[in-house]
Amino acid sequence: GAHGEDHVRRNVERSRDARHGTERALRARAMARPLRWLRPKTTWFCTSRAFQRRFLLRCDPDANAVFLLALARALKRYTGVKIQSAVTVSNHWHMLLVDEKSELSDFMRDFLTATAKGINQIRDREGRVFDRRFSAEPVLDTTAAIGRLVYTVLNPTAAGLISKHEDWPGVLLFAKGNQPEEQRVRWFNEKRYHDAVREAGAAGSKQAIDPTWFWEEEVLTVHPLDGLAEENVTSAQILE
């Protein structure tokens, strides 16, 4: 009867509305965050900017250590990622890397999450640190990689912040020779230490808090550009 037809029609309309709503949601999601096809053994030039371009990454020993510790730990976890150069400026960073195993998205997720957590800790703030998803541009050959390396290392110089890249007080990574170079990062986590002292005092504990427990240390490796060794050229020579 008419009642049965109305019931069927309403169910059809609900189904159509639900389908259209799902399609709209999927389209919106695709527009908001397009999927990346990550071909293995690709060199990438990556950039991320601070939220509202605030100077959250301004150069100081704590910010440098937070960035480098997060980077070293992400590199340890994702062994197919090889860093070739990196620089931090007050409100953004650049990085040139090789992704051997299509790990870029996972690597960046862990690196950015740890960096944001550390920056919020040392800046005594909460909320977003990075403005949007990182950008990643494929670098197609050695000539393009050299251009990106020069752009990264000389970024503070080009901005007029210093006269020589060697004087940059922020993070500045690149292999000067044709062999991988290790950099050791060591940082005293002062906030964790003072939090532990305060909590021990509040609990009435008489046990001394050993400051050595709050030193954090990692080693990261910076790799030379592919192809330079065959040409008997180093990154340091290119930058002269």
PDB file of C-alpha atoms in Angstrom:
ATOM      1  CA  GLY A   1       0.000   0.000   0.000  1.00  0.00           C
ATOM      2  CA  ALA A   2       0.875   3.687   0.090  1.00  0.00           C
ATOM      3  CA  HIS A   3       2.434   3.343   3.556  1.00  0.00           C
ATOM      4  CA  GLY A   4       4.784   0.624   2.313  1.00  0.00           C
ATOM      5  CA  GLU A   5       5.773   2.673  -0.725  1.00  0.00           C
ATOM      6  CA  ASP A   6       6.539   5.688   1.464  1.00  0.00           C
ATOM      7  CA  HIS A   7       8.701   3.530   3.712  1.00  0.00           C
ATOM      8  CA  VAL A   8      10.681   2.169   0.745  1.00  0.00           C
ATOM      9  CA  ARG A   9      11.091   5.660  -0.735  1.00  0.00           C
ATOM     10  CA  ARG A  10      12.393   7.051   2.562  1.00  0.00           C
ATOM     11  CA  ASN A  11      14.921   4.215   2.838  1.00  0.00           C
ATOM     12  CA  VAL A  12      16.100   4.843  -0.718  1.00  0.00           C
ATOM     13  CA  GLU A  13      16.480   8.557  -0.001  1.00  0.00           C
ATOM     14  CA  ARG A  14      18.402   7.869   3.213  1.00  0.00           C
ATOM     15  CA  SER A  15      20.711   5.498   1.352  1.00  0.00           C
ATOM     16  CA  ARG A  16      21.305   8.059  -1.415  1.00  0.00           C
ATOM     17  CA  ASP A  17      21.950  10.847   1.092  1.00  0.00           C
ATOM     18  CA  ALA A  18      24.370   8.679   3.050  1.00  0.00           C
ATOM     19  CA  ARG A  19      26.188   7.702  -0.145  1.00  0.00           C
ATOM     20  CA  HIS A  20      26.441  11.302  -1.299  1.00  0.00           C
ATOM     21  CA  GLY A  21      27.599  12.386   2.149  1.00  0.00           C
ATOM     22  CA  THR A  22      30.306   9.732   2.103  1.00  0.00           C
ATOM     23  CA  GLU A  23      31.380  10.767  -1.365  1.00  0.00           C
ATOM     24  CA  ARG A  24      31.544  14.409  -0.289  1.00  0.00           C
ATOM     25  CA  ALA A  25      33.593  13.467   2.763  1.00  0.00           C
ATOM     26  CA  LEU A  26      35.991  11.430   0.650  1.00  0.00           C
ATOM     27  CA  ARG A  27      36.368  14.244  -1.869  1.00  0.00           C
ATOM     28  CA  ALA A  28      37.007  16.735   0.926  1.00  0.00           C
ATOM     29  CA  ARG A  29      39.586  14.438   2.488  1.00  0.00           C
ATOM     30  CA  ALA A  30      41.334  13.962  -0.843  1.00  0.00           C
ATOM     31  CA  MET A  31      41.406  17.719  -1.426  1.00  0.00           C
ATOM     32  CA  ALA A  32      42.672  18.431   2.079  1.00  0.00           C
ATOM     33  CA  ARG A  33      45.487  15.875   2.018  1.00  0.00           C
ATOM     34  CA  PRO A  34      46.326  14.405  -1.396  1.00  0.00           C
ATOM     35  CA  LEU A  35      47.917  10.993  -1.363  1.00  0.00           C
ATOM     36  CA  ARG A  36      51.615  10.881  -2.168  1.00  0.00           C
ATOM     37  CA  TRP A  37      53.096   8.136  -4.269  1.00  0.00           C
ATOM     38  CA  LEU A  38      56.505   7.564  -2.742  1.00  0.00           C
ATOM     39  CA  ARG A  39      58.825   5.922  -5.225  1.00  0.00           C
ATOM     40  CA  PRO A  40      61.758   4.240  -3.446  1.00  0.00           C
ATOM     41  CA  LYS A  41      65.276   5.581  -3.904  1.00  0.00           C
ATOM     42  CA  THR A  42      64.010   9.135  -4.403  1.00  0.00           C
ATOM     43  CA  THR A  43      65.765  12.321  -3.298  1.00  0.00           C
ATOM     44  CA  TRP A  44      63.385  14.847  -1.727  1.00  0.00           C
ATOM     45  CA  PHE A  45      63.628  18.510  -0.815  1.00  0.00           C
ATOM     46  CA  CYS A  46      61.356  19.009   2.205  1.00  0.00           C
ATOM     47  CA  THR A  47      60.140  22.140   3.975  1.00  0.00           C
ATOM     48  CA  SER A  48      57.886  22.864   6.921  1.00  0.00           C
ATOM     49  CA  ARG A  49      56.880  26.238   8.358  1.00  0.00           C
ATOM     50  CA  ALA A  50      56.012  27.189  11.923  1.00  0.00           C
ATOM     51  CA  PHE A  51      52.374  27.815  12.828  1.00  0.00           C
ATOM     52  CA  GLN A  52      51.380  31.325  11.725  1.00  0.00           C
ATOM     53  CA  ARG A  53      55.059  31.820  10.861  1.00  0.00           C
ATOM     54  CA  ARG A  54      55.868  32.381  14.522  1.00  0.00           C
ATOM     55  CA  PHE A  55      59.517  32.303  15.557  1.00  0.00           C
ATOM     56  CA  LEU A  56      59.122  29.009  17.403  1.00  0.00           C
ATOM     57  CA  LEU A  57      62.302  27.575  15.877  1.00  0.00           C
ATOM     58  CA  ARG A  58      64.451  30.602  16.703  1.00  0.00           C
ATOM     59  CA  CYS A  59      68.072  29.618  17.060  1.00  0.00           C
ATOM     60  CA  ASP A  60      69.189  28.728  20.562  1.00  0.00           C
ATOM     61  CA  PRO A  61      70.930  25.668  22.007  1.00  0.00           C
ATOM     62  CA  ASP A  62      67.691  24.127  23.329  1.00  0.00           C
ATOM     63  CA  ALA A  63      65.819  24.460  20.020  1.00  0.00           C
ATOM     64  CA  ASN A  64      68.816  23.107  18.093  1.00  0.00           C
ATOM     65  CA  ALA A  65      69.027  20.104  20.411  1.00  0.00           C
ATOM     66  CA  VAL A  66      65.293  19.379  20.230  1.00  0.00           C
ATOM     67  CA  PHE A  67      65.400  19.412  16.423  1.00  0.00           C
ATOM     68  CA  LEU A  68      68.535  17.271  16.175  1.00  0.00           C
ATOM     69  CA  LEU A  69      67.422  14.733  18.788  1.00  0.00           C
ATOM     70  CA  ALA A  70      64.080  14.270  17.032  1.00  0.00           C
ATOM     71  CA  LEU A  71      65.883  13.937  13.703  1.00  0.00           C
ATOM     72  CA  ALA A  72      68.430  11.433  15.027  1.00  0.00           C
ATOM     73  CA  ARG A  73      65.724   9.248  16.601  1.00  0.00           C
ATOM     74  CA  ALA A  74      63.604   9.265  13.450  1.00  0.00           C
ATOM     75  CA  LEU A  75      66.666   8.327  11.371  1.00  0.00           C
ATOM     76  CA  LYS A  76      67.417   5.467  13.746  1.00  0.00           C
ATOM     77  CA  ARG A  77      63.848   4.172  13.302  1.00  0.00           C
ATOM     78  CA  TYR A  78      63.644   4.616   9.523  1.00  0.00           C
ATOM     79  CA  THR A  79      66.939   3.276   8.233  1.00  0.00           C
ATOM     80  CA  GLY A  80      66.131   3.918   4.575  1.00  0.00           C
ATOM     81  CA  VAL A  81      66.165   7.707   5.053  1.00  0.00           C
ATOM     82  CA  LYS A  82      69.521   9.422   4.517  1.00  0.00           C
ATOM     83  CA  ILE A  83      69.953  13.107   5.397  1.00  0.00           C
ATOM     84  CA  GLN A  84      72.144  15.143   3.048  1.00  0.00           C
ATOM     85  CA  SER A  85      71.533  18.664   4.360  1.00  0.00           C
ATOM     86  CA  ALA A  86      69.257  20.544   6.754  1.00  0.00           C
ATOM     87  CA  VAL A  87      68.822  24.052   8.120  1.00  0.00           C
ATOM     88  CA  THR A  88      66.548  25.657  10.690  1.00  0.00           C
ATOM     89  CA  VAL A  89      65.570  29.317  10.526  1.00  0.00           C
ATOM     90  CA  SER A  90      63.341  31.049  13.080  1.00  0.00           C
ATOM     91  CA  ASN A  91      60.035  30.077  11.478  1.00  0.00           C
ATOM     92  CA  HIS A  92      60.818  27.213   9.066  1.00  0.00           C
ATOM     93  CA  TRP A  93      63.246  24.487   8.136  1.00  0.00           C
ATOM     94  CA  HIS A  94      64.551  22.893   4.915  1.00  0.00           C
ATOM     95  CA  MET A  95      65.928  19.394   4.441  1.00  0.00           C
ATOM     96  CA  LEU A  96      67.456  17.425   1.563  1.00  0.00           C
ATOM     97  CA  LEU A  97      67.212  13.668   1.991  1.00  0.00           C
ATOM     98  CA  VAL A  98      67.168  10.358   0.157  1.00  0.00           C
ATOM     99  CA  ASP A  99      64.295   7.943   0.843  1.00  0.00           C
ATOM    100  CA  GLU A 100      65.457   4.436  -0.055  1.00  0.00           C
ATOM    101  CA  LYS A 101      62.410   2.499   1.178  1.00  0.00           C
ATOM    102  CA  SER A 102      59.399   4.807   0.651  1.00  0.00           C
ATOM    103  CA  GLU A 103      59.404   5.759   4.350  1.00  0.00           C
ATOM    104  CA  LEU A 104      59.142   9.527   3.951  1.00  0.00           C
ATOM    105  CA  SER A 105      55.605  10.001   5.314  1.00  0.00           C
ATOM    106  CA  ASP A 106      56.154   7.851   8.399  1.00  0.00           C
ATOM    107  CA  PHE A 107      59.583   9.376   8.991  1.00  0.00           C
ATOM    108  CA  MET A 108      58.206  12.922   8.834  1.00  0.00           C
ATOM    109  CA  ARG A 109      55.236  12.084  11.051  1.00  0.00           C
ATOM    110  CA  ASP A 110      57.508  10.842  13.839  1.00  0.00           C
ATOM    111  CA  PHE A 111      60.112  13.574  13.362  1.00  0.00           C
ATOM    112  CA  LEU A 112      57.590  16.435  13.321  1.00  0.00           C
ATOM    113  CA  THR A 113      55.616  15.054  16.268  1.00  0.00           C
ATOM    114  CA  ALA A 114      58.743  14.757  18.423  1.00  0.00           C
ATOM    115  CA  THR A 115      60.022  18.171  17.340  1.00  0.00           C
ATOM    116  CA  ALA A 116      56.697  19.841  18.101  1.00  0.00           C
ATOM    117  CA  LYS A 117      56.530  18.219  21.528  1.00  0.00           C
ATOM    118  CA  GLY A 118      60.064  19.349  22.352  1.00  0.00           C
ATOM    119  CA  ILE A 119      59.568  22.893  21.066  1.00  0.00           C
ATOM    120  CA  ASN A 120      56.393  23.272  23.112  1.00  0.00           C
ATOM    121  CA  GLN A 121      58.275  22.076  26.173  1.00  0.00           C
ATOM    122  CA  ILE A 122      61.172  24.524  25.875  1.00  0.00           C
ATOM    123  CA  ARG A 123      58.881  27.417  24.876  1.00  0.00           C
ATOM    124  CA  ASP A 124      56.485  26.620  27.734  1.00  0.00           C
ATOM    125  CA  ARG A 125      53.461  26.583  25.444  1.00  0.00           C
ATOM    126  CA  GLU A 126      50.783  24.275  24.044  1.00  0.00           C
ATOM    127  CA  GLY A 127      49.194  23.877  20.638  1.00  0.00           C
ATOM    128  CA  ARG A 128      50.350  23.567  17.072  1.00  0.00           C
ATOM    129  CA  VAL A 129      53.977  24.141  16.164  1.00  0.00           C
ATOM    130  CA  PHE A 130      53.872  23.521  12.408  1.00  0.00           C
ATOM    131  CA  ASP A 131      51.484  25.309  10.091  1.00  0.00           C
ATOM    132  CA  ARG A 132      50.521  22.541   7.694  1.00  0.00           C
ATOM    133  CA  ARG A 133      51.670  19.276   6.238  1.00  0.00           C
ATOM    134  CA  PHE A 134      55.298  19.395   5.152  1.00  0.00           C
ATOM    135  CA  SER A 135      56.027  19.986   1.480  1.00  0.00           C
ATOM    136  CA  ALA A 136      58.162  17.498  -0.448  1.00  0.00           C
ATOM    137  CA  GLU A 137      59.540  18.074  -3.949  1.00  0.00           C
ATOM    138  CA  PRO A 138      61.347  15.275  -5.804  1.00  0.00           C
ATOM    139  CA  VAL A 139      64.911  16.112  -6.848  1.00  0.00           C
ATOM    140  CA  LEU A 140      65.553  14.488 -10.200  1.00  0.00           C
ATOM    141  CA  ASP A 141      69.315  14.550 -10.772  1.00  0.00           C
ATOM    142  CA  THR A 142      72.689  15.489  -9.294  1.00  0.00           C
ATOM    143  CA  THR A 143      72.598  18.996 -10.723  1.00  0.00           C
ATOM    144  CA  ALA A 144      69.243  19.670  -9.056  1.00  0.00           C
ATOM    145  CA  ALA A 145      70.504  18.128  -5.803  1.00  0.00           C
ATOM    146  CA  ILE A 146      73.529  20.443  -5.821  1.00  0.00           C
ATOM    147  CA  GLY A 147      71.203  23.403  -6.293  1.00  0.00           C
ATOM    148  CA  ARG A 148      69.048  22.332  -3.352  1.00  0.00           C
ATOM    149  CA  LEU A 149      72.095  21.734  -1.161  1.00  0.00           C
ATOM    150  CA  VAL A 150      73.420  25.229  -1.920  1.00  0.00           C
ATOM    151  CA  TYR A 151      69.973  26.735  -1.309  1.00  0.00           C
ATOM    152  CA  THR A 152      69.680  24.946   2.053  1.00  0.00           C
ATOM    153  CA  VAL A 153      73.138  25.716   3.404  1.00  0.00           C
ATOM    154  CA  LEU A 154      73.183  29.320   2.208  1.00  0.00           C
ATOM    155  CA  ASN A 155      69.589  30.067   3.221  1.00  0.00           C
ATOM    156  CA  PRO A 156      70.503  32.228   6.265  1.00  0.00           C
ATOM    157  CA  THR A 157      73.220  33.985   4.235  1.00  0.00           C
ATOM    158  CA  ALA A 158      70.825  34.756   1.370  1.00  0.00           C
ATOM    159  CA  ALA A 159      68.362  36.198   3.897  1.00  0.00           C
ATOM    160  CA  GLY A 160      71.044  38.600   5.120  1.00  0.00           C
ATOM    161  CA  LEU A 161      71.122  37.089   8.608  1.00  0.00           C
ATOM    162  CA  ILE A 162      74.859  36.291   8.513  1.00  0.00           C
ATOM    163  CA  SER A 163      77.755  36.886   6.139  1.00  0.00           C
ATOM    164  CA  LYS A 164      79.178  33.327   6.226  1.00  0.00           C
ATOM    165  CA  HIS A 165      77.228  30.094   6.577  1.00  0.00           C
ATOM    166  CA  GLU A 166      79.802  28.811   9.079  1.00  0.00           C
ATOM    167  CA  ASP A 167      78.578  31.461  11.545  1.00  0.00           C
ATOM    168  CA  TRP A 168      74.942  30.305  11.599  1.00  0.00           C
ATOM    169  CA  PRO A 169      73.876  29.583  15.225  1.00  0.00           C
ATOM    170  CA  GLY A 170      70.962  27.363  14.224  1.00  0.00           C
ATOM    171  CA  VAL A 171      70.969  23.832  12.854  1.00  0.00           C
ATOM    172  CA  LEU A 172      73.057  23.563   9.683  1.00  0.00           C
ATOM    173  CA  LEU A 173      73.906  20.077   8.430  1.00  0.00           C
ATOM    174  CA  PHE A 174      75.829  18.916   5.372  1.00  0.00           C
ATOM    175  CA  ALA A 175      78.719  16.536   4.752  1.00  0.00           C
ATOM    176  CA  LYS A 176      81.789  18.602   3.954  1.00  0.00           C
ATOM    177  CA  GLY A 177      83.679  15.689   2.404  1.00  0.00           C
ATOM    178  CA  ASN A 178      82.730  12.655   0.326  1.00  0.00           C
ATOM    179  CA  GLN A 179      82.168  10.332   3.270  1.00  0.00           C
ATOM    180  CA  PRO A 180      79.260  10.158   5.750  1.00  0.00           C
ATOM    181  CA  GLU A 181      79.880  12.336   8.787  1.00  0.00           C
ATOM    182  CA  GLU A 182      78.550  11.745  12.288  1.00  0.00           C
ATOM    183  CA  GLN A 183      77.231  14.466  14.548  1.00  0.00           C
ATOM    184  CA  ARG A 184      76.707  13.859  18.243  1.00  0.00           C
ATOM    185  CA  VAL A 185      73.820  15.626  19.995  1.00  0.00           C
ATOM    186  CA  ARG A 186      73.832  16.009  23.780  1.00  0.00           C
ATOM    187  CA  TRP A 187      71.250  17.989  25.720  1.00  0.00           C
ATOM    188  CA  PHE A 188      70.312  18.436  29.360  1.00  0.00           C
ATOM    189  CA  ASN A 189      66.524  18.297  29.655  1.00  0.00           C
ATOM    190  CA  GLU A 190      66.218  20.993  32.296  1.00  0.00           C
ATOM    191  CA  LYS A 191      62.438  20.968  32.463  1.00  0.00           C
ATOM    192  CA  ARG A 192      62.260  17.230  33.150  1.00  0.00           C
ATOM    193  CA  TYR A 193      64.922  17.629  35.833  1.00  0.00           C
ATOM    194  CA  HIS A 194      63.104  20.460  37.637  1.00  0.00           C
ATOM    195  CA  ASP A 195      59.778  18.615  37.326  1.00  0.00           C
ATOM    196  CA  ALA A 196      61.351  15.557  38.951  1.00  0.00           C
ATOM    197  CA  VAL A 197      62.836  17.640  41.781  1.00  0.00           C
ATOM    198  CA  ARG A 198      59.490  19.350  42.397  1.00  0.00           C
ATOM    199  CA  GLU A 199      57.555  16.075  42.374  1.00  0.00           C
ATOM    200  CA  ALA A 200      60.035  14.463  44.770  1.00  0.00           C
ATOM    201  CA  GLY A 201      59.720  17.416  47.126  1.00  0.00           C
ATOM    202  CA  ALA A 202      55.921  17.329  46.975  1.00  0.00           C
ATOM    203  CA  ALA A 203      55.975  13.623  47.802  1.00  0.00           C
ATOM    204  CA  GLY A 204      58.277  14.188  50.760  1.00  0.00           C
ATOM    205  CA  SER A 205      61.039  12.079  49.234  1.00  0.00           C
ATOM    206  CA  LYS A 206      64.524  12.576  50.644  1.00  0.00           C
ATOM    207  CA  GLN A 207      66.191  10.731  47.783  1.00  0.00           C
ATOM    208  CA  ALA A 208      68.451  13.012  45.768  1.00  0.00           C
ATOM    209  CA  ILE A 209      67.605  13.440  42.113  1.00  0.00           C
ATOM    210  CA  ASP A 210      70.640  12.646  40.003  1.00  0.00           C
ATOM    211  CA  PRO A 211      71.012  15.253  37.206  1.00  0.00           C
ATOM    212  CA  THR A 212      72.841  12.746  35.009  1.00  0.00           C
ATOM    213  CA  TRP A 213      69.518  10.953  34.491  1.00  0.00           C
ATOM    214  CA  PHE A 214      68.302  13.892  32.417  1.00  0.00           C
ATOM    215  CA  TRP A 215      71.023  14.082  29.801  1.00  0.00           C
ATOM    216  CA  GLU A 216      69.774  12.978  26.368  1.00  0.00           C
ATOM    217  CA  GLU A 217      72.249  11.911  23.712  1.00  0.00           C
ATOM    218  CA  GLU A 218      72.022  10.651  20.123  1.00  0.00           C
ATOM    219  CA  VAL A 219      74.259  10.377  17.071  1.00  0.00           C
ATOM    220  CA  LEU A 220      73.065  11.162  13.553  1.00  0.00           C
ATOM    221  CA  THR A 221      74.798  10.641  10.223  1.00  0.00           C
ATOM    222  CA  VAL A 222      74.861  13.199   7.407  1.00  0.00           C
ATOM    223  CA  HIS A 223      75.505  11.768   3.940  1.00  0.00           C
ATOM    224  CA  PRO A 224      77.260  13.390   0.965  1.00  0.00           C
ATOM    225  CA  LEU A 225      75.374  13.951  -2.270  1.00  0.00           C
ATOM    226  CA  ASP A 226      75.283  10.969  -4.596  1.00  0.00           C
ATOM    227  CA  GLY A 227      77.612  11.339  -7.538  1.00  0.00           C
ATOM    228  CA  LEU A 228      80.051  13.883  -6.090  1.00  0.00           C
ATOM    229  CA  ALA A 229      82.713  11.321  -5.226  1.00  0.00           C
ATOM    230  CA  GLU A 230      82.891  10.189  -8.874  1.00  0.00           C
ATOM    231  CA  GLU A 231      83.497  13.799  -9.876  1.00  0.00           C
ATOM    232  CA  ASN A 232      86.125  14.204  -7.118  1.00  0.00           C
ATOM    233  CA  VAL A 233      84.205  17.201  -5.773  1.00  0.00           C
ATOM    234  CA  THR A 234      83.014  17.858  -2.218  1.00  0.00           C
ATOM    235  CA  SER A 235      80.085  19.884  -0.898  1.00  0.00           C
ATOM    236  CA  ALA A 236      82.530  22.220   0.847  1.00  0.00           C
ATOM    237  CA  GLN A 237      84.192  22.976  -2.504  1.00  0.00           C
ATOM    238  CA  ILE A 238      80.818  23.679  -4.127  1.00  0.00           C
ATOM    239  CA  LEU A 239      79.993  26.185  -1.369  1.00  0.00           C
ATOM    240  CA  GLU A 240      83.276  28.095  -1.651  1.00  0.00           C
TER     241      GLU A 240
END
